[in-house]
CSV table of C-alpha atoms in Angstrom, one decimal:
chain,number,residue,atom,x,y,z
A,246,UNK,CA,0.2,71.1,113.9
A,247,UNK,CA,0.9,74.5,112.1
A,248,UNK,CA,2.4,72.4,109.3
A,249,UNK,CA,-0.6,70.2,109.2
A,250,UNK,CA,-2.8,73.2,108.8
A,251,UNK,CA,-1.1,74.7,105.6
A,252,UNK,CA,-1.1,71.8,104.0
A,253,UNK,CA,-4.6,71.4,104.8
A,254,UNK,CA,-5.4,74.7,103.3
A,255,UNK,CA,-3.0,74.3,100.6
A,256,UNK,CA,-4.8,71.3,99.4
A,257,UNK,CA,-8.3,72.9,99.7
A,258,UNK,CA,-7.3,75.9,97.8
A,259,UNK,CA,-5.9,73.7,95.1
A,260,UNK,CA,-9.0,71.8,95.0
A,261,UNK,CA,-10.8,75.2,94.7
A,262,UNK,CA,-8.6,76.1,91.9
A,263,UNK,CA,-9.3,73.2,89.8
A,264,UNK,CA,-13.1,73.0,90.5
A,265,UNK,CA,-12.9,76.5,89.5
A,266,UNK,CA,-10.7,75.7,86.9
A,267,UNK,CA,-13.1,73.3,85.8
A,268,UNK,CA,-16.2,75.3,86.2
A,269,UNK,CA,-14.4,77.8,83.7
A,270,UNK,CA,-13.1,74.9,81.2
A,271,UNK,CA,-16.6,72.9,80.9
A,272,UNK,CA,-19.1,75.7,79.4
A,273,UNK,CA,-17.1,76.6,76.2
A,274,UNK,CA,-16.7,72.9,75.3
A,275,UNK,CA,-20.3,72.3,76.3
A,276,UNK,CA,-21.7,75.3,73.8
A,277,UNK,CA,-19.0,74.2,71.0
A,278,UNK,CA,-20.8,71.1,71.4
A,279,UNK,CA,-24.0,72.6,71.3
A,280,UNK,CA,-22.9,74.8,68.1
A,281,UNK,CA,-21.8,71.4,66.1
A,282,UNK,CA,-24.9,70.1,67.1
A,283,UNK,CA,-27.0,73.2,65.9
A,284,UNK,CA,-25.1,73.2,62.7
A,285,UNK,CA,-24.8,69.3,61.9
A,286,UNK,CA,-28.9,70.1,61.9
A,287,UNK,CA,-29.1,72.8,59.8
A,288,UNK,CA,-27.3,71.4,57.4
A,289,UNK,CA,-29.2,68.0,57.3
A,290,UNK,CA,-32.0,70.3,56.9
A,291,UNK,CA,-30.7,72.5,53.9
A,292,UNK,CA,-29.2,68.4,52.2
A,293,UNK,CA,-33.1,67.0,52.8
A,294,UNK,CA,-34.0,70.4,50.8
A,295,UNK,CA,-31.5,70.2,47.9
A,296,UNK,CA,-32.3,66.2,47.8
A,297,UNK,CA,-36.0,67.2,47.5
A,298,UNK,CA,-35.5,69.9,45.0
A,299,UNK,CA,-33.4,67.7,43.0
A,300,UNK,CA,-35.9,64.6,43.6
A,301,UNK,CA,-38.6,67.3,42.2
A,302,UNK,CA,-36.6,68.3,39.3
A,303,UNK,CA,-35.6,64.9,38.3
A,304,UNK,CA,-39.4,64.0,38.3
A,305,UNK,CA,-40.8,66.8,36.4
A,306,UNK,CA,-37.9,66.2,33.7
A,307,UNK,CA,-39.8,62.6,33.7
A,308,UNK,CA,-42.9,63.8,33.4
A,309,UNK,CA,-42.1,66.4,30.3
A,310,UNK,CA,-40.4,63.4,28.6
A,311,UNK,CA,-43.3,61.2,29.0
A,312,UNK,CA,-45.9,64.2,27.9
A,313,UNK,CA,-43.6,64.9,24.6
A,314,UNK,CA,-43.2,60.8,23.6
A,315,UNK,CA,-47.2,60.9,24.7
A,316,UNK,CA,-47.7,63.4,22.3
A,317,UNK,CA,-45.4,61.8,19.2
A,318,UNK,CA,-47.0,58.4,19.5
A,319,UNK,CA,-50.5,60.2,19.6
A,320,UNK,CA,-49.3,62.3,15.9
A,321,UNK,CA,-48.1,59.2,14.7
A,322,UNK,CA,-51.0,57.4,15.5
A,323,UNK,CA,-53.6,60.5,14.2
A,324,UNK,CA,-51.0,59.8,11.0
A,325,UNK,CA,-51.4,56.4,10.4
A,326,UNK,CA,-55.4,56.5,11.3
A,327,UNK,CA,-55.3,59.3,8.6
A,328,UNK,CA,-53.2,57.2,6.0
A,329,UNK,CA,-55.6,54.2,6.6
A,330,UNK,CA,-58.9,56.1,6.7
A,331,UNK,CA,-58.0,58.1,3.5
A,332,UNK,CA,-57.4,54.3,2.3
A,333,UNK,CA,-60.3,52.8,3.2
A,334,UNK,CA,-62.5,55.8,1.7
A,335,UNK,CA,-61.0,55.5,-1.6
A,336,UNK,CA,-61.6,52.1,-1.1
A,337,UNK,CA,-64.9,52.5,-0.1
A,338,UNK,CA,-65.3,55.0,-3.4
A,339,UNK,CA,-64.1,52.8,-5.5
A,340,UNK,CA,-66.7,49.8,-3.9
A,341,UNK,CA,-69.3,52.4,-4.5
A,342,UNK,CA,-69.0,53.5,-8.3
A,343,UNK,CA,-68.0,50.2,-9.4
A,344,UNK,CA,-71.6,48.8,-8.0
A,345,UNK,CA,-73.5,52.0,-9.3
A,346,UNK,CA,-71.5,51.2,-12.8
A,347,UNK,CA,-72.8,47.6,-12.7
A,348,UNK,CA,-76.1,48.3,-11.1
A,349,UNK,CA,-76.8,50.9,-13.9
A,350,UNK,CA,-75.6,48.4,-17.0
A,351,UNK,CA,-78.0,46.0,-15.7
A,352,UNK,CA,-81.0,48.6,-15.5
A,353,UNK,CA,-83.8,50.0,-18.0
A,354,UNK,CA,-85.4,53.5,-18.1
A,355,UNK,CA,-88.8,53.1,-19.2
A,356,UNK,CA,-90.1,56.4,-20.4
A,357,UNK,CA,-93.9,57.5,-21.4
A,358,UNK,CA,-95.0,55.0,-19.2
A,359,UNK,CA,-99.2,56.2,-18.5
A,360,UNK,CA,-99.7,57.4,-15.0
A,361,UNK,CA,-102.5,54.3,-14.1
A,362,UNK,CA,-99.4,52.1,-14.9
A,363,UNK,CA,-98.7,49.6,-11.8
A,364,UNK,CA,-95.6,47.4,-11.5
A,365,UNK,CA,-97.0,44.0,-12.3
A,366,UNK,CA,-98.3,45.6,-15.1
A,367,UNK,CA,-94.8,46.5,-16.1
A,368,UNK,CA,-93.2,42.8,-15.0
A,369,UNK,CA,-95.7,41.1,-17.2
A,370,UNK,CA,-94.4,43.3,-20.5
A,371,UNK,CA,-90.6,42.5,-19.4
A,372,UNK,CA,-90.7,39.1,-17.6
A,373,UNK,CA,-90.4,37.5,-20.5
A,374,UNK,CA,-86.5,38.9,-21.0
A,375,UNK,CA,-85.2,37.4,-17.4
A,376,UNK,CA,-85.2,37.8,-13.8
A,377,UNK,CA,-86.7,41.7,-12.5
A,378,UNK,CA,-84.9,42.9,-9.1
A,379,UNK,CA,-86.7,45.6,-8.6
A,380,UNK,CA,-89.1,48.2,-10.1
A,381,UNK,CA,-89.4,51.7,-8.7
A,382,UNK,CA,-91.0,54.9,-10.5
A,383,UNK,CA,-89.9,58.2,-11.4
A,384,UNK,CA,-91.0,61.7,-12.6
A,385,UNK,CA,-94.4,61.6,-10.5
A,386,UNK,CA,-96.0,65.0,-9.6
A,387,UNK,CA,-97.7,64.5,-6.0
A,388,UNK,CA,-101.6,65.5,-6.0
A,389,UNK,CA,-100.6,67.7,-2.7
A,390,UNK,CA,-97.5,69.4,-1.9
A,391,UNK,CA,-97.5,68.1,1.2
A,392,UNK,CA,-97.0,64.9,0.4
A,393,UNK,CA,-93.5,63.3,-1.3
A,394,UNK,CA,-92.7,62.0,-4.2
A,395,UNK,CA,-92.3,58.3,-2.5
A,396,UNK,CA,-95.8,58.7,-1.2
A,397,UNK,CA,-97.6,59.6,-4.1
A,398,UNK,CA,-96.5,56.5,-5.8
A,399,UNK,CA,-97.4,54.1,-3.0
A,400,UNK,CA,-101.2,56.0,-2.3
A,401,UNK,CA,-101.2,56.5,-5.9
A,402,UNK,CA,-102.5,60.4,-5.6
A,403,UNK,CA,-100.7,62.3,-8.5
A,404,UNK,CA,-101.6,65.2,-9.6
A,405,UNK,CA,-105.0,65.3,-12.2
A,406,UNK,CA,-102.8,67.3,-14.8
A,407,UNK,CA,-100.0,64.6,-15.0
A,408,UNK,CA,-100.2,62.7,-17.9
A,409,UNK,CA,-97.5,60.0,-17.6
A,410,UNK,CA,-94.6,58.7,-15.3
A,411,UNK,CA,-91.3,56.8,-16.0
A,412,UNK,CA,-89.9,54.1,-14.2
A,413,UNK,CA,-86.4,52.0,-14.0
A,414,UNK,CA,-86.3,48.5,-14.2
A,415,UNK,CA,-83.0,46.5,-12.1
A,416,UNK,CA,-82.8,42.9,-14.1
A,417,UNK,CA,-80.5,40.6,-12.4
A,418,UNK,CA,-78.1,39.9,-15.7
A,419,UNK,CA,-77.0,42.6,-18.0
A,420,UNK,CA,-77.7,41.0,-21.1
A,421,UNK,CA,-81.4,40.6,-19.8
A,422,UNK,CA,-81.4,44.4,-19.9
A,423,UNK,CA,-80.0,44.5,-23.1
A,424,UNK,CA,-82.6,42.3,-24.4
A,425,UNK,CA,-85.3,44.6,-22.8
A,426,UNK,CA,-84.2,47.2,-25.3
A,427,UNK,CA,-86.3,45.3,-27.9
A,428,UNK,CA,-89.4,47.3,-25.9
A,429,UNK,CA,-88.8,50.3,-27.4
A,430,UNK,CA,-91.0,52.1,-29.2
A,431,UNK,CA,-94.4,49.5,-28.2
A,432,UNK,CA,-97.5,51.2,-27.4
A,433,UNK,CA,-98.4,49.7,-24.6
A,434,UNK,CA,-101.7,52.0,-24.5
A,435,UNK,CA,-103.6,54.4,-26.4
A,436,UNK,CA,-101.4,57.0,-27.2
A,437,UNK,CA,-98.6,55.6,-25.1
A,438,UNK,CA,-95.2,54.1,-27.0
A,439,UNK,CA,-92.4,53.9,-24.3
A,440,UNK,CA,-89.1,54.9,-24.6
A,441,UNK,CA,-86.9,52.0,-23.6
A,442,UNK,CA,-82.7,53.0,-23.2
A,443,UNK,CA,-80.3,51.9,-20.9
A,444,UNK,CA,-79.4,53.8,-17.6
A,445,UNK,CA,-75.9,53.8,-18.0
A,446,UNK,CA,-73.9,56.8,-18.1
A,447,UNK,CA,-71.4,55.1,-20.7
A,448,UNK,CA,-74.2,54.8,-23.2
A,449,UNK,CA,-74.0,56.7,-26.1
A,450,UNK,CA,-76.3,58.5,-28.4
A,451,UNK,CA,-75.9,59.0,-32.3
A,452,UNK,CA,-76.1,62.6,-33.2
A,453,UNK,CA,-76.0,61.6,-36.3
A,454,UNK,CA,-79.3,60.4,-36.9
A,455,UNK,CA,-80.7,63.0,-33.9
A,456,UNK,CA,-82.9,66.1,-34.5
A,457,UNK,CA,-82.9,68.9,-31.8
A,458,UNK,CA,-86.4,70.6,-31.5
A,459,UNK,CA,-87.0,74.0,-29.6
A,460,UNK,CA,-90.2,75.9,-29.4
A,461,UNK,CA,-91.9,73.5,-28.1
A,462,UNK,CA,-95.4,73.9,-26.1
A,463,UNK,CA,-95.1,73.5,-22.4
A,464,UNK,CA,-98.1,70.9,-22.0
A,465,UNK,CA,-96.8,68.3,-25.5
A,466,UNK,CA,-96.5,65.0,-25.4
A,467,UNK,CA,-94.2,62.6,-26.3
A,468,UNK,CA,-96.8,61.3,-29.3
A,469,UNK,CA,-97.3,64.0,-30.4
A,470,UNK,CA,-94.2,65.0,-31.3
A,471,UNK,CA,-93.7,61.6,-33.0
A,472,UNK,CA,-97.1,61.6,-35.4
A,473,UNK,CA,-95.4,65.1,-36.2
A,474,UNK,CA,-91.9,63.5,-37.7
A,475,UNK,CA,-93.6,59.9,-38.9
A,476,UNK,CA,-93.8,61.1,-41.6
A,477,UNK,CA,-89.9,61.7,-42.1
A,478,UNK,CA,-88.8,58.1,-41.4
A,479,UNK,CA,-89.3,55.7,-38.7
A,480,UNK,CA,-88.9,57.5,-35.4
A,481,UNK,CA,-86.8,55.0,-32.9
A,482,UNK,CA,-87.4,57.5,-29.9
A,483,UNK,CA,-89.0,61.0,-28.6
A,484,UNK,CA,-87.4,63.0,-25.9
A,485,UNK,CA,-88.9,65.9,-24.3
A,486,UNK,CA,-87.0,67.8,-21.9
A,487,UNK,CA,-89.5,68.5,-18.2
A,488,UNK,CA,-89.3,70.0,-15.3
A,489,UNK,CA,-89.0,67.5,-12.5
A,490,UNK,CA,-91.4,68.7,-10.2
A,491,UNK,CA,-94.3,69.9,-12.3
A,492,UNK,CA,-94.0,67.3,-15.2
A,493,UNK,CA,-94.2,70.2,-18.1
A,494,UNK,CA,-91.7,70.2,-20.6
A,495,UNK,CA,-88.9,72.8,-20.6
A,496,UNK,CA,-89.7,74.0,-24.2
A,497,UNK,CA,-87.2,71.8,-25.7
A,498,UNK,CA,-86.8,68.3,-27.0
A,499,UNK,CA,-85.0,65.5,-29.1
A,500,UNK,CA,-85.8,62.9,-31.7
A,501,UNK,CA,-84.0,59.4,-32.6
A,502,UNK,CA,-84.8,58.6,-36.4
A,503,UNK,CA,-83.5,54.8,-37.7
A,504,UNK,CA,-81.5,56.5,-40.2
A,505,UNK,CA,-80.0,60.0,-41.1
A,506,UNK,CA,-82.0,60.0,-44.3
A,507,UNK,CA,-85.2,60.7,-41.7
A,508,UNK,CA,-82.9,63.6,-40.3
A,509,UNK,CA,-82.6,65.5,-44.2
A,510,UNK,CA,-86.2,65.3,-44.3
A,511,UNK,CA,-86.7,66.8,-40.9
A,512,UNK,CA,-85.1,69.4,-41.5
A,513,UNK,CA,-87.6,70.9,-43.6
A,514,UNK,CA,-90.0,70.6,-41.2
A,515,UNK,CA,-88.2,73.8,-39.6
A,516,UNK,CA,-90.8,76.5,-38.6
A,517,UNK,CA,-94.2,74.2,-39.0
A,518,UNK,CA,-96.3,74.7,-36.9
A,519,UNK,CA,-97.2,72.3,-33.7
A,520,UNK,CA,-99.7,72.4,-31.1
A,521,UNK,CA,-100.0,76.3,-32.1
A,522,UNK,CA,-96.3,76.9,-32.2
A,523,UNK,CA,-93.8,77.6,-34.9
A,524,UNK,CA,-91.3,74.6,-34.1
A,525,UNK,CA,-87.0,75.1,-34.6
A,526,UNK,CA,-85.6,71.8,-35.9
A,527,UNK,CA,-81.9,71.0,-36.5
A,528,UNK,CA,-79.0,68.7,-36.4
A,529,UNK,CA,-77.8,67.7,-32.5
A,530,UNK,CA,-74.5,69.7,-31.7
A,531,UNK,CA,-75.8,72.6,-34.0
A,532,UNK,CA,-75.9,76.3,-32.7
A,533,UNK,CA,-79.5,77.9,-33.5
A,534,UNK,CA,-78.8,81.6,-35.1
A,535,UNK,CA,-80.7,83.9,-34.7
A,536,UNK,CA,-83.4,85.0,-37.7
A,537,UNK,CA,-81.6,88.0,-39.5
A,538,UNK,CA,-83.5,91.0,-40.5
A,539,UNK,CA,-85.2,91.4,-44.3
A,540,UNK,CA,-82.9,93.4,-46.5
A,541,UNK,CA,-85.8,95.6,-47.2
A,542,UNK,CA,-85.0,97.7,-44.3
A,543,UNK,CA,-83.4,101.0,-44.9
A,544,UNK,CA,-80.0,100.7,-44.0
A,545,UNK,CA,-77.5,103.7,-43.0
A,546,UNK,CA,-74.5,104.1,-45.0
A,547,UNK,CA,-71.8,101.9,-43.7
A,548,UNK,CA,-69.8,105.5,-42.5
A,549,UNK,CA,-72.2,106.8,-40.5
A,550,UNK,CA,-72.7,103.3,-38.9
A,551,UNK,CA,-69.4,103.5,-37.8
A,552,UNK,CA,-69.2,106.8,-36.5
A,553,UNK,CA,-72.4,106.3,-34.6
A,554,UNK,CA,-71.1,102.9,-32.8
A,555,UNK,CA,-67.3,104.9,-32.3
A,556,UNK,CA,-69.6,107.1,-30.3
A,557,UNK,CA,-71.6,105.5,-28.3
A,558,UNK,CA,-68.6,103.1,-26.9
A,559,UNK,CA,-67.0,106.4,-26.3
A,560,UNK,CA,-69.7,107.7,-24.3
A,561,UNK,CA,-71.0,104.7,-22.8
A,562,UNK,CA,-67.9,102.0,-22.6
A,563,UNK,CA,-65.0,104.7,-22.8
A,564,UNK,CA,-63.7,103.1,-19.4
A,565,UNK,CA,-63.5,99.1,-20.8
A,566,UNK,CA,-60.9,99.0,-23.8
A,567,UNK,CA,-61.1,101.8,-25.3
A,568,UNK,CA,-58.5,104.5,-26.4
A,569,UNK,CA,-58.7,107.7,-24.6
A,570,UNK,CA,-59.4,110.7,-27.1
A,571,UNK,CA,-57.3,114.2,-26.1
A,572,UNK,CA,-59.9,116.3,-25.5
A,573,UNK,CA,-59.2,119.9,-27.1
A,574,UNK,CA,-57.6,122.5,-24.5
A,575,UNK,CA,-60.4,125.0,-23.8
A,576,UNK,CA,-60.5,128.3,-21.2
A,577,UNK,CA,-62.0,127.7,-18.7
A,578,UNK,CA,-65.0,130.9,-18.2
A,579,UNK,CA,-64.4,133.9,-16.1
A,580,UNK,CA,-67.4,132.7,-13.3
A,581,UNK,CA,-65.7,135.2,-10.9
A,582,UNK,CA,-66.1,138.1,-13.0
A,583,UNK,CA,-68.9,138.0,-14.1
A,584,UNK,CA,-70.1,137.5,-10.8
A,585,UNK,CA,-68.5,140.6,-9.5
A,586,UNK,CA,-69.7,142.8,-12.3
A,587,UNK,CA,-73.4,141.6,-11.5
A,588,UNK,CA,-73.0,142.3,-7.6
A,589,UNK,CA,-71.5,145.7,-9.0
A,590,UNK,CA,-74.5,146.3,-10.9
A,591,UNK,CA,-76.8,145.5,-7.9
A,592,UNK,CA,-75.2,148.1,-5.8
């Protein structure tokens, strides 16, 4: 029985031992466990990070590749659009002044046209050369200033001191216009010949058998001026300069002879008077001098002249181009002294 009960206790205390045994084994596996667990998360955590740092990185990389090719195809684009609208408006130039060029050869300034004058009446005198486009008038001076240019030709209200108005006539064939040019120089009314020319800019003019005029009154007319030279030659046209708003003449004028014999005898028609004005006549492309001074006068002697001009661009211009002159070396006044010698004197 004794024997039975040490066994007994023997194989109760060794069952304590190893329950004990594995009460003391089990928590350290258990919390290395726990710690492989804790870790294996953090570091799935800190991966996702980096993956979405990267993914982040990877698509803002995208996105400033995309902005920079964005950004050439819009310069290339502003480039080309440049290239072809620079194109197109020298095209468009181009389409322009070669109408305006054709336009132009095709119409007819009539000048000295009376102010009463309408547009059929003006399609009756030049019908009879071809086909009329158009008819518009020019040079009319409004009866109020509030009303335009456009106006006063439609209502017909110019202004009571106006005297005549021009117009240009569109023919639809350029030799039409050319024939037109056979107008020239027709009184169409009393006291009314019309100036017929071309509007082109190519157009020349023959200086050659032109006479400039200055001097002239403000209020002349065109007829005028032509009875004035008729008697020179035959007078092909009359040109007097104006002012496009008021109408009056600018004081200055032109006239076409047939030949240049009519320009010798104008010539001597320098200084006559017309419409109360001594009149300056000479050739086109001629400078106008100015009238020198009798020889009467009393003159200086030719010395003293020069001294007197030295001086004044000494005095007066000495700063533009001139050569500076030493002055003498002079000493300069005893102020001081003669200051203290008078306070001396006071006292």
């Amino acid at each position: 029985k004794e024997n039975k009960k040490r066994k007994r206790t023997e194989e109760v205390e060794k069952v304590s031992e190893d329950q004990s045994s594995s009460f003391i084994q089990e928590p350290p596996i258990k919390a290395k466990k726990a710690r492989k667990k804790e870790l294996s998360k953090a570091e799935e955590e800190l991966a996702n990070r980096e993956s979405a740092l990267e993914q982040a990185d990877e698509a803002e990389e995208q996105k400033l590749i995309q902005n920079k090719a964005k950004q050439k195809r819009k310069a290339s684009h502003a480039v080309t659009k440049g290239v072809v609208n620079s194109g197109t408006a020298v095209k468009r130039q181009k389409e322009k002044k070669e109408p305006d060029e054709t336009v132009n050869r095709r119409t007819v300034f009539v000048g000295n046209l009376p102010v009463n004058c309408t547009a059929q009446a003006l399609k009756s005198l030049f019908k009879e050369y071809g086909q009329i486009k158009s008819i518009r008038f020019r040079s009319l001076v409004p009866a109020e200033d509030t009303l335009s240019k456009k106006l006063a030709a439609i209502k017909h209200k110019v202004h009571p001191n106006a005297k005549f108005i021009n117009a240009y006539i569109v023919f639809k064939e350029e030799c039409d216009a050319i024939k037109a040019l056979n107008k020239n120089g027709t009184e169409i009314a009393s006291g009314f010949h019309i100036r017929v020319d071309i509007a082109s800019k190519t157009s020349s003019h023959d200086n050659k058998r032109s006479v400039f005029l200055g001097n002239l009154s403000y209020d002349i007319s065109d007829d005028a001026v032509r009875e004035h030279f008729s008697v020179c030659g035959g007078v092909v046209a009359v040109r007097v300069v104006r002012d496009r708003n008021t109408g009056l003449g600018k004081g200055f004028g032109y006239v076409l002879f047939e030949n240049t014999d009519a320009v010798h005898l104008a010539l001597k028609l320098n200084e006559t008077v017309l419409m109360g004005r001594k009149i300056r006549v000479k050739r086109c492309g001629e400078k106008w001098k100015a009238p020198q001074k009798s020889p009467k006068q009393s003159r200086a002697p030719k010395d003293r002249v020069d001294a007197t001009l030295k001086n004044k661009r000494c005095s007066n211009d000495s700063f533009v181009g001139e050569k500076a002159i030493p002055l003498k070396k002079t000493k300069p006044k005893r102020l001081k002294s003669i200051a203290r010698s008078k306070a001396g004197k006071s006292k």
